[in-house]
Amino acid sequence: MTMLRLFPLLALLLMTLPVHARDPHSYANLDQVRVSHLNLDLLVDFEREQLRGFADLTLDWRQPDARTLVLDSRELSIGQIWVTGSDGPWRAAQWALGESDPLFGQALTIELPGQPKRIRIEYHTAPTASGLQWLAPELTASGRHPFLFSQSQAIHARSWIPIQDAPAVRFTYDAQIRTPAGVLARMSAANDPRDAADGRYRFSMTQPIPSYLLAIAVGELEFRSLGARSGIYAEPALIEAAAHEFADTEQMIEVSESLYGPYRWGRYDLLVLPASFPFGGMENPRLTFLTPTVIAGDRSLVALIAHELAHSWSGNLVTNVDWNHFWLNEGFTSYVENRIVEALYGKRRADMERVLSQRSLHQELAELPPVDQHLVIDLHGRDPDDGMSAVAYDKGHWLLHTLEQRFGRELFDPFLRNWFDRGAFASVDTDDFVRFLRAELMDPHPGRFSAEELNAWLYQPGVPAHAIATRSEAFEAVDAQRDHWLAGTLAVDGIEVADWSTQEWLRFLDGLPDDLDGAQLEQLDERFKLTGTGNSEVAFLWYIKAIRAGHAPIRPRLNEFLVAIGRRKFVLPLYQELAKRGEPELEFARSVYAQARPGYHPITRASVDPVLQR
Ligand code: BES
Ligand code: ZN
């Protein structure tokens, strides 16, 4: 066939294919068949560190001649796969596991007779499943019971459930979970706070969700109500402090609803995980998972709750179709987070947080290759976690803030609310957003924001020159005091910190030069007791500055911090800073890591290992 004849044919073929027939990080043949419901039946076996049971998948076939279902899996041991009728298993199906890829796992290819509505996969997980952490009792607060929790985002659901692990696919789910008595199981689904810890649990998620929002936690958990539809689960030792810290949760829900429409998920509960949780928070629907490191005692880090709650609109309701469009999840969420903070804690606080976000973006841009500075990035063949940079979060936030400023809130707020309404329970990409923005704001209000400006945010590196930078008078006052002290014109005792918030402390520390001398660091520490502070964000920045200045006296407390906490955002940069300095810091880092590593999550280990060449 000549090229001339081939071309129109090819074009026709491409046009008839659904736009998102494949996901760059999934083996699934989404163009042929999609999972519409999952029924899980699992036993939680702490001795073997394994989930064991079966997954029933309800299938929605998309092409008449399709006979094959390809699922994602990673380190799963598959037993039998059954084609099921209405009354249970009916006949065994042929299946094969493909070659194992370090990033994407293994394709599980199932050959089916016809197009059955339901299949059953018997399987169990590996103790090393990348999406699970099994904690021995010693690694929990009480030391009485073991703990298990999942972290499925971005592509770890496949390590504990054979599934189409691609955010383009949404399904409802039910689960029956059996555990030893004395521990409570919770999932990202309807949870009845009155459940007794009797070892048998049932869950039901009636709204369709993508696989990365599948979640489970099992452990010694206590519940406290925070309001009519919100509450908190935590280990008994933490429940009091946690309930105090997150007392504003119900109000946050109300504020979000007033801006962006009804909260559509029923209850909104929080679950505080052991300190090895690798992230700050995870927006598992109806049940946000949290690091205990946000419990500062003074509610100063609750923007994180606002953030995870905001995902109930951006991310969980309107979902990025694949990880190349991650900014649609995190940029929108960071913007909404800031609006919640403003409504609850005032403009001064929201502005400070936005300035911190813009500054950390600039710091990260300095280290990132230009192509990874676009909002839309190309993660083909790469770990989707590589997309988890300040670009998606802070550059995304900044674009929305700029749009808000250009169009005014009277136009922008209803626009965003419509975006969530119109895209509810759908998976979308950046082109969907561009079309919507043009139709709803740019075309009806010409001259306020141009196509070139939009293009610069989405497809060019850096921050566009027209970006509106936030000013904070509070921070200018902090800067002035710091500069005076550094210049020797203000004594350390003269620094006026009585009314400083955590955000002002972060600003103060962030602006310190890297070459402070030992005497200066001692002065600060003597007066402000920074080493060993219970505020994890402040402690983190202080330790970074102290490491860069080669200040050894922090070591015992830094050691404790790195052993007690497994949040990747804190521990990874600290090990990196230590490693950068070479000996003797490298030796210190290695010895700390040897103590800490057994308590770290697989995700954190995978990030730190290469830094210390393990
Ligand atoms: N969804 C993210 C966490 C995530 C992203 C996990 C990508 C795995 C892959 C969550 O909403 C989040 O952004 N958490 C932040 C806190 C937030 C306040 C910036 C975190 O964990 O640091
Ligand atoms: Zn987020």
XYZ file of C-alpha atoms in Angstrom, residues 17 29 153 180 255 349 353 374 419 424 430 465 475 481 510 567 600:
17
model
C -10.063 5.125 18.952
C -6.484 -2.702 27.547
C -1.228 6.508 44.780
C -7.441 -10.753 64.212
C -16.504 26.597 53.931
C -2.370 33.647 56.921
C 1.144 30.327 52.886
C 5.749 22.466 32.384
C -15.818 22.712 36.641
C -18.093 15.151 38.710
C -5.573 19.343 30.385
C 6.512 36.869 33.703
C 6.930 38.374 55.993
C 14.357 41.635 61.654
C 14.199 29.857 55.123
C 7.665 11.230 56.176
C 10.515 3.323 57.075
